[in-house]
Amino acid sequence: MNFIVGLEDKLRKGPNNAPRLRVLITDHVDHLLLDYLRNRLGFDVDEMCDLGREGLLNRICDYDILVVRSRTLVDKEVLSRAANLKIIVRAGSGLDNVDLEEAAARGVKVVNAPEGNVYSVAELTIALMMNAARRISFAHNLVREGDWTKVRGTELYGKTLGIIGFGRIGSMVGRIAKCLGMRVLAYDIRDVSDTARLIDAVVVKDMDELLKKSDVVSLHVPLTRETYHLIGKRELWTMKRGAILVNTARGKVVDTKALLEALEEGIIGAAALDILENEPPKEEWELKLINHPRVIVTPHIGAETDEAQRRICEIVISKLEEALKGL
Ligand code: MLT
């Protein structure tokens, strides 16, 4: 508390009565963060969620702090124009939209909140898995069209869920799936045997083994150079015939064109996706994928709950306080 008061004083006046820090927010964040920056710290905050790429490039030079979620790309070009930027607040988990190397080279600190969205993303993953297995959205659409056909699905009880990426979210999905009576396989490049033991999941060392054995495959890896198109044509064709693919991680982890082909050829039984390679999708084949009867798509809403957004703000606020101390 004392620190905050001291900090407010220091930043409002600054050495030689320097102006208050200027903050640009380009994606929708919880009002908690906005209130904190504006009212608690007394910063000049501009919330411009429709700024777009050109607007960001033109204006970023005026700001000390940039607050983004996954929609705003903070790449080399943006950073090269950000002469005054000191801190990037990524109000969420994934850092794939921020050029971390370039930020570090320019002395720009980056704070995020990977712990904030775990329950929300895990719950959405389970919801999508159940939706795909029981074809809930498909049946719902039929009913709306006046068609009362009994749509047949599959049970999850006793089935095998293969989780690729067994970190915070992946292991939480595994934990819930165990309660549904599913067998859980875990694959990760790190040693996850301790976490797996806790929830009685089986670690597999080879991703292909997981793909071959799983009735549902769920992805929980960050997007990196190594995970780009991790699930491509070869991997899709390695999967159990008729299996369900769930992706609540990042769109580019899956070669989505290959996924469409796999669905059309009946290799994959269904896909439930909260993210796509392009958001929103624009290519004709992407629209074809969205409209496929065995595909469910949600508009990147994994972290979109009151609880997750609030938690994320609380986490980044405490990290921001630390980062501000060092200025
Ligand atoms: C995240 O990485 O936290 C999610 O993709 C949600 C978002 O920030 O838009």
Short mmCIF file of C-alpha atoms and ligand atoms in Angstrom, two decimals:
data_model
loop_
_atom_site.label_atom_id
_atom_site.label_comp_id
_atom_site.label_asym_id
_atom_site.label_seq_id
_atom_site.Cartn_x
_atom_site.Cartn_y
_atom_site.Cartn_z
CA MET A 1 0.00 0.00 0.00
CA ASN A 2 2.76 2.41 1.00
CA PHE A 3 4.63 1.42 -2.07
CA ILE A 4 1.62 2.24 -4.28
CA VAL A 5 1.30 5.67 -2.69
CA GLY A 6 5.01 6.28 -3.24
CA LEU A 7 4.75 4.97 -6.75
CA GLU A 8 1.76 7.16 -7.58
CA ASP A 9 3.69 10.17 -6.40
CA LYS A 10 6.80 9.26 -8.32
CA LEU A 11 4.97 8.56 -11.57
CA ARG A 12 2.55 11.48 -11.46
CA LYS A 13 5.24 14.05 -10.94
CA GLY A 14 8.31 12.10 -12.00
CA PRO A 15 11.74 13.70 -12.03
CA ASN A 16 11.51 17.34 -13.13
CA ASN A 17 7.73 17.16 -13.03
CA ALA A 18 7.67 14.87 -16.06
CA PRO A 19 4.22 14.07 -17.47
CA ARG A 20 2.21 11.10 -16.21
CA LEU A 21 2.72 7.84 -18.07
CA ARG A 22 0.56 7.35 -21.15
CA VAL A 23 -1.19 4.05 -21.68
CA LEU A 24 -2.69 2.70 -24.89
CA ILE A 25 -5.20 -0.16 -24.69
CA THR A 26 -5.95 -1.81 -28.04
CA ASP A 27 -8.00 -4.86 -27.03
CA HIS A 28 -10.98 -5.19 -24.70
CA VAL A 29 -9.87 -5.72 -21.10
CA ASP A 30 -11.80 -5.81 -17.83
CA HIS A 31 -12.68 -2.40 -16.38
CA LEU A 32 -10.66 -3.37 -13.28
CA LEU A 33 -7.41 -2.76 -15.15
CA LEU A 34 -8.69 0.43 -16.72
CA ASP A 35 -9.78 1.81 -13.32
CA TYR A 36 -6.47 0.87 -11.79
CA LEU A 37 -4.41 2.60 -14.47
CA ARG A 38 -6.62 5.65 -14.75
CA ASN A 39 -7.88 6.22 -11.22
CA ARG A 40 -5.41 4.50 -8.96
CA LEU A 41 -2.18 5.36 -10.76
CA GLY A 42 -3.51 8.47 -12.44
CA PHE A 43 -2.10 7.57 -15.85
CA ASP A 44 -3.45 8.98 -19.11
CA VAL A 45 -5.26 6.00 -20.59
CA ASP A 46 -6.52 5.80 -24.17
CA GLU A 47 -8.72 2.82 -24.95
CA MET A 48 -8.76 2.39 -28.74
CA CYS A 49 -9.95 -1.10 -29.56
CA ASP A 50 -10.71 -0.22 -33.19
CA LEU A 51 -7.35 1.38 -33.86
CA GLY A 52 -6.18 -1.24 -36.34
CA ARG A 53 -2.65 -1.90 -37.52
CA GLU A 54 -2.02 1.46 -39.24
CA GLY A 55 -3.41 3.39 -36.30
CA LEU A 56 -1.18 1.49 -33.90
CA LEU A 57 1.90 2.11 -36.04
CA ASN A 58 1.10 5.82 -36.22
CA ARG A 59 0.32 6.34 -32.55
CA ILE A 60 2.49 3.94 -30.57
CA CYS A 61 5.35 6.46 -30.32
CA ASP A 62 3.25 8.54 -27.88
CA TYR A 63 2.84 5.80 -25.27
CA ASP A 64 4.80 4.39 -22.33
CA ILE A 65 2.60 1.34 -21.75
CA LEU A 66 0.72 -0.79 -24.26
CA VAL A 67 -2.06 -3.12 -23.11
CA VAL A 68 -3.08 -5.89 -25.52
CA ARG A 69 -4.75 -9.26 -25.69
CA SER A 70 -4.26 -11.81 -28.49
CA ARG A 71 -5.72 -9.68 -31.29
CA THR A 72 -3.03 -7.00 -31.45
CA LEU A 73 0.21 -8.00 -33.14
CA VAL A 74 3.19 -6.38 -31.42
CA ASP A 75 5.94 -7.25 -33.85
CA LYS A 76 9.30 -5.74 -34.81
CA GLU A 77 7.69 -3.01 -36.90
CA VAL A 78 5.42 -1.86 -34.07
CA LEU A 79 8.29 -1.95 -31.58
CA SER A 80 10.57 -0.01 -33.94
CA ARG A 81 8.03 2.85 -33.82
CA ALA A 82 7.56 2.63 -30.05
CA ALA A 83 10.28 5.04 -28.98
CA ASN A 84 8.77 5.67 -25.52
CA LEU A 85 7.41 2.23 -24.78
CA LYS A 86 8.50 0.79 -21.44
CA ILE A 87 6.03 -1.98 -20.68
CA ILE A 88 3.74 -4.26 -22.69
CA VAL A 89 0.89 -5.70 -20.68
CA ARG A 90 -0.40 -8.87 -22.32
CA ALA A 91 -3.73 -9.24 -20.53
CA GLY A 92 -3.90 -12.98 -21.03
CA SER A 93 -1.76 -16.01 -21.49
CA GLY A 94 -0.22 -16.58 -24.97
CA LEU A 95 2.74 -14.41 -25.95
CA ASP A 96 2.85 -15.46 -29.59
CA ASN A 97 1.58 -12.04 -30.71
CA VAL A 98 4.48 -10.21 -29.04
CA ASP A 99 8.02 -10.24 -30.42
CA LEU A 100 9.69 -11.01 -27.10
CA GLU A 101 13.25 -10.91 -28.45
CA GLU A 102 12.78 -7.49 -29.99
CA ALA A 103 11.06 -6.21 -26.85
CA ALA A 104 13.97 -7.44 -24.71
CA ALA A 105 16.50 -5.90 -27.10
CA ARG A 106 14.73 -2.56 -26.75
CA GLY A 107 14.46 -2.84 -22.97
CA VAL A 108 10.67 -3.13 -23.06
CA LYS A 109 9.31 -5.27 -20.24
CA VAL A 110 6.48 -7.71 -20.96
CA VAL A 111 4.00 -8.93 -18.33
CA ASN A 112 1.26 -11.51 -18.85
CA ALA A 113 -1.05 -13.74 -16.83
CA PRO A 114 -0.75 -17.39 -17.87
CA GLU A 115 -2.41 -18.48 -14.62
CA GLY A 116 -5.57 -16.44 -15.19
CA ASN A 117 -7.55 -18.39 -17.76
CA VAL A 118 -6.90 -22.02 -16.74
CA TYR A 119 -10.38 -22.96 -15.47
CA SER A 120 -12.19 -21.08 -18.23
CA VAL A 121 -10.20 -22.61 -21.09
CA ALA A 122 -10.33 -26.09 -19.52
CA GLU A 123 -14.11 -25.84 -19.08
CA LEU A 124 -14.59 -24.66 -22.66
CA THR A 125 -12.43 -27.54 -23.89
CA ILE A 126 -14.61 -30.06 -22.08
CA ALA A 127 -17.76 -28.34 -23.35
CA LEU A 128 -16.49 -28.49 -26.94
CA MET A 129 -15.48 -32.13 -26.54
CA MET A 130 -18.95 -33.05 -25.25
CA ASN A 131 -20.58 -30.94 -27.95
CA ALA A 132 -18.61 -32.73 -30.67
CA ALA A 133 -19.24 -36.19 -29.18
CA ARG A 134 -23.01 -35.65 -28.85
CA ARG A 135 -23.31 -33.31 -31.88
CA ILE A 136 -25.19 -30.80 -29.75
CA SER A 137 -24.77 -27.75 -32.02
CA PHE A 138 -25.69 -29.81 -35.07
CA ALA A 139 -28.85 -31.16 -33.38
CA HIS A 140 -29.72 -27.69 -32.12
CA ASN A 141 -29.50 -26.27 -35.66
CA LEU A 142 -31.75 -29.06 -36.97
CA VAL A 143 -34.37 -28.34 -34.30
CA ARG A 144 -34.30 -24.65 -35.24
CA GLU A 145 -35.05 -25.68 -38.82
CA GLY A 146 -38.03 -27.72 -37.61
CA ASP A 147 -36.22 -31.06 -38.00
CA TRP A 148 -36.70 -33.35 -34.97
CA THR A 149 -34.33 -36.13 -36.16
CA LYS A 150 -32.66 -38.08 -33.35
CA VAL A 151 -29.01 -37.25 -33.85
CA ARG A 152 -26.77 -40.07 -32.64
CA GLY A 153 -23.47 -39.39 -30.94
CA THR A 154 -20.84 -41.21 -28.89
CA GLU A 155 -20.26 -41.56 -25.15
CA LEU A 156 -17.08 -40.20 -23.62
CA TYR A 157 -17.17 -42.60 -20.66
CA GLY A 158 -14.45 -45.20 -21.05
CA LYS A 159 -12.90 -43.42 -24.04
CA THR A 160 -9.31 -42.22 -24.30
CA LEU A 161 -8.45 -38.52 -24.27
CA GLY A 162 -4.99 -37.67 -25.59
CA ILE A 163 -3.72 -34.33 -24.31
CA ILE A 164 -0.88 -32.67 -26.20
CA GLY A 165 0.71 -30.09 -23.92
CA PHE A 166 0.23 -31.09 -20.30
CA GLY A 167 0.79 -27.74 -18.59
CA ARG A 168 -1.67 -25.74 -16.51
CA ILE A 169 -4.62 -26.00 -18.91
CA GLY A 170 -3.86 -29.42 -20.38
CA SER A 171 -3.59 -31.05 -16.96
CA MET A 172 -6.78 -29.32 -15.76
CA VAL A 173 -8.61 -30.74 -18.81
CA GLY A 174 -7.18 -34.15 -17.88
CA ARG A 175 -8.37 -33.78 -14.30
CA ILE A 176 -11.96 -33.06 -15.38
CA ALA A 177 -11.88 -35.79 -18.03
CA LYS A 178 -10.91 -38.36 -15.37
CA CYS A 179 -14.10 -37.45 -13.51
CA LEU A 180 -16.02 -38.29 -16.68
CA GLY A 181 -14.52 -41.77 -16.63
CA MET A 182 -12.08 -41.15 -19.47
CA ARG A 183 -8.61 -42.61 -19.76
CA VAL A 184 -6.09 -39.79 -20.11
CA LEU A 185 -2.85 -39.90 -22.12
CA ALA A 186 -0.43 -36.99 -21.76
CA TYR A 187 2.26 -35.88 -24.17
CA ASP A 188 4.62 -32.99 -23.50
CA ILE A 189 8.21 -32.12 -24.42
CA ARG A 190 8.82 -31.50 -20.70
CA ASP A 191 8.81 -34.13 -17.99
CA VAL A 192 5.21 -34.11 -16.77
CA SER A 193 5.28 -37.41 -14.92
CA ASP A 194 4.61 -35.83 -11.49
CA THR A 195 1.51 -33.96 -12.69
CA ALA A 196 0.33 -37.03 -14.61
CA ARG A 197 0.70 -39.22 -11.53
CA LEU A 198 -1.45 -36.82 -9.50
CA ILE A 199 -4.42 -37.32 -11.79
CA ASP A 200 -3.71 -40.86 -12.85
CA ALA A 201 -2.87 -39.95 -16.46
CA VAL A 202 -0.46 -42.01 -18.55
CA VAL A 203 2.53 -40.19 -20.05
CA VAL A 204 3.42 -41.17 -23.60
CA LYS A 205 6.84 -40.32 -24.96
CA ASP A 206 5.84 -40.47 -28.59
CA MET A 207 3.14 -38.15 -29.96
CA ASP A 208 2.22 -40.65 -32.69
CA GLU A 209 1.40 -43.24 -30.03
CA LEU A 210 -1.03 -40.75 -28.44
CA LEU A 211 -2.57 -39.94 -31.84
CA LYS A 212 -3.07 -43.62 -32.64
CA LYS A 213 -4.66 -44.49 -29.28
CA SER A 214 -6.90 -41.49 -28.56
CA ASP A 215 -10.61 -41.17 -29.27
CA VAL A 216 -10.32 -37.46 -28.58
CA VAL A 217 -7.15 -35.38 -29.05
CA SER A 218 -6.99 -32.01 -27.30
CA LEU A 219 -4.27 -29.44 -27.95
CA HIS A 220 -2.80 -27.25 -25.21
CA VAL A 221 0.56 -26.04 -26.51
CA PRO A 222 1.66 -22.45 -27.08
CA LEU A 223 2.31 -21.32 -30.64
CA THR A 224 6.05 -21.33 -31.28
CA ARG A 225 8.27 -22.08 -34.29
CA GLU A 226 8.26 -25.71 -33.13
CA THR A 227 4.50 -26.06 -32.71
CA TYR A 228 3.49 -24.32 -35.97
CA HIS A 229 1.39 -26.94 -37.85
CA LEU A 230 2.30 -29.53 -35.21
CA ILE A 231 -0.83 -31.35 -36.35
CA GLY A 232 -0.48 -31.58 -40.11
CA LYS A 233 -1.62 -34.05 -42.72
CA ARG A 234 0.67 -36.86 -41.50
CA GLU A 235 -0.49 -36.47 -37.88
CA LEU A 236 -4.18 -36.28 -38.85
CA TRP A 237 -3.85 -39.45 -40.87
CA THR A 238 -2.10 -41.10 -37.90
CA MET A 239 -5.13 -40.45 -35.66
CA LYS A 240 -7.69 -43.14 -34.88
CA ARG A 241 -10.37 -43.22 -37.58
CA GLY A 242 -13.33 -41.10 -36.53
CA ALA A 243 -11.54 -39.43 -33.60
CA ILE A 244 -12.41 -35.94 -32.42
CA LEU A 245 -9.87 -33.10 -32.52
CA VAL A 246 -10.32 -30.25 -30.03
CA ASN A 247 -8.22 -27.11 -30.33
CA THR A 248 -8.50 -24.34 -27.76
CA ALA A 249 -4.81 -23.44 -27.99
CA ARG A 250 -3.79 -21.58 -31.15
CA GLY A 251 -5.13 -21.92 -34.71
CA LYS A 252 -1.74 -22.22 -36.36
CA VAL A 253 -0.88 -25.31 -34.31
CA VAL A 254 -3.08 -27.21 -36.79
CA ASP A 255 -2.73 -27.22 -40.58
CA THR A 256 -6.37 -26.30 -40.99
CA LYS A 257 -6.50 -26.98 -44.74
CA ALA A 258 -5.33 -30.53 -44.02
CA LEU A 259 -7.95 -30.76 -41.27
CA LEU A 260 -10.70 -29.92 -43.75
CA GLU A 261 -9.39 -32.63 -46.07
CA ALA A 262 -9.29 -35.12 -43.17
CA LEU A 263 -12.90 -34.30 -42.30
CA GLU A 264 -14.07 -34.56 -45.89
CA GLU A 265 -12.38 -37.93 -46.29
CA GLY A 266 -13.81 -39.23 -43.01
CA ILE A 267 -10.37 -39.62 -41.40
CA ILE A 268 -11.38 -37.33 -38.54
CA GLY A 269 -14.84 -37.77 -37.01
CA ALA A 270 -15.26 -34.19 -35.79
CA ALA A 271 -13.35 -31.04 -34.92
CA ALA A 272 -14.15 -28.51 -32.22
CA LEU A 273 -12.15 -25.33 -32.56
CA ASP A 274 -12.06 -22.18 -30.46
CA ILE A 275 -9.37 -20.68 -32.64
CA LEU A 276 -8.56 -20.60 -36.34
CA GLU A 277 -5.47 -19.79 -38.38
CA ASN A 278 -7.07 -16.47 -39.41
CA GLU A 279 -9.39 -14.72 -36.99
CA PRO A 280 -11.87 -13.89 -38.34
CA PRO A 281 -11.57 -16.41 -41.19
CA LYS A 282 -11.57 -15.05 -44.74
CA GLU A 283 -10.49 -17.79 -47.15
CA GLU A 284 -13.14 -19.82 -48.93
CA TRP A 285 -11.77 -23.10 -47.55
CA GLU A 286 -11.95 -21.70 -44.02
CA LEU A 287 -15.63 -20.87 -44.51
CA LYS A 288 -16.12 -24.38 -45.84
CA LEU A 289 -14.53 -25.75 -42.67
CA ILE A 290 -16.74 -23.65 -40.40
CA ASN A 291 -19.84 -24.82 -42.22
CA HIS A 292 -18.88 -28.49 -42.17
CA PRO A 293 -21.59 -30.46 -40.31
CA ARG A 294 -18.98 -32.12 -38.08
CA VAL A 295 -17.22 -28.93 -37.08
CA ILE A 296 -17.97 -26.64 -34.14
CA VAL A 297 -16.28 -23.26 -34.05
CA THR A 298 -16.34 -20.63 -31.31
CA PRO A 299 -14.76 -17.17 -31.75
CA HIS A 300 -11.69 -17.47 -29.48
CA ILE A 301 -13.66 -17.33 -26.24
CA GLY A 302 -11.53 -19.64 -24.08
CA ALA A 303 -10.63 -16.87 -21.64
CA GLU A 304 -13.83 -14.92 -22.15
CA THR A 305 -15.52 -15.26 -18.77
CA ASP A 306 -16.02 -12.66 -16.05
CA GLU A 307 -13.94 -14.75 -13.68
CA ALA A 308 -10.96 -15.26 -16.01
CA GLN A 309 -10.87 -11.64 -17.15
CA ARG A 310 -11.00 -10.41 -13.56
CA ARG A 311 -8.29 -12.85 -12.45
CA ILE A 312 -6.11 -11.89 -15.41
CA CYS A 313 -6.40 -8.21 -14.46
CA GLU A 314 -5.49 -8.92 -10.83
CA ILE A 315 -2.42 -10.85 -11.94
CA VAL A 316 -1.17 -8.28 -14.45
CA ILE A 317 -1.78 -5.46 -11.98
CA SER A 318 0.52 -7.10 -9.44
CA LYS A 319 3.13 -7.80 -12.13
CA LEU A 320 2.78 -4.25 -13.44
CA GLU A 321 3.50 -2.87 -9.97
CA GLU A 322 6.77 -4.81 -9.98
CA ALA A 323 7.65 -3.65 -13.49
CA LEU A 324 6.90 -0.01 -12.64
CA LYS A 325 9.24 -0.16 -9.65
CA GLY A 326 12.14 -0.71 -11.98
CA LEU A 327 11.44 2.31 -14.21
C1 MLT B 1 -4.99 -15.93 -24.13
O1 MLT B 1 -3.91 -16.26 -24.63
O2 MLT B 1 -5.04 -15.49 -22.98
C2 MLT B 1 -6.25 -16.10 -24.92
O3 MLT B 1 -5.96 -16.42 -26.21
C3 MLT B 1 -7.29 -15.06 -24.80
C4 MLT B 1 -6.99 -13.66 -25.22
O4 MLT B 1 -6.21 -12.98 -24.59
O5 MLT B 1 -7.58 -13.17 -26.17
#
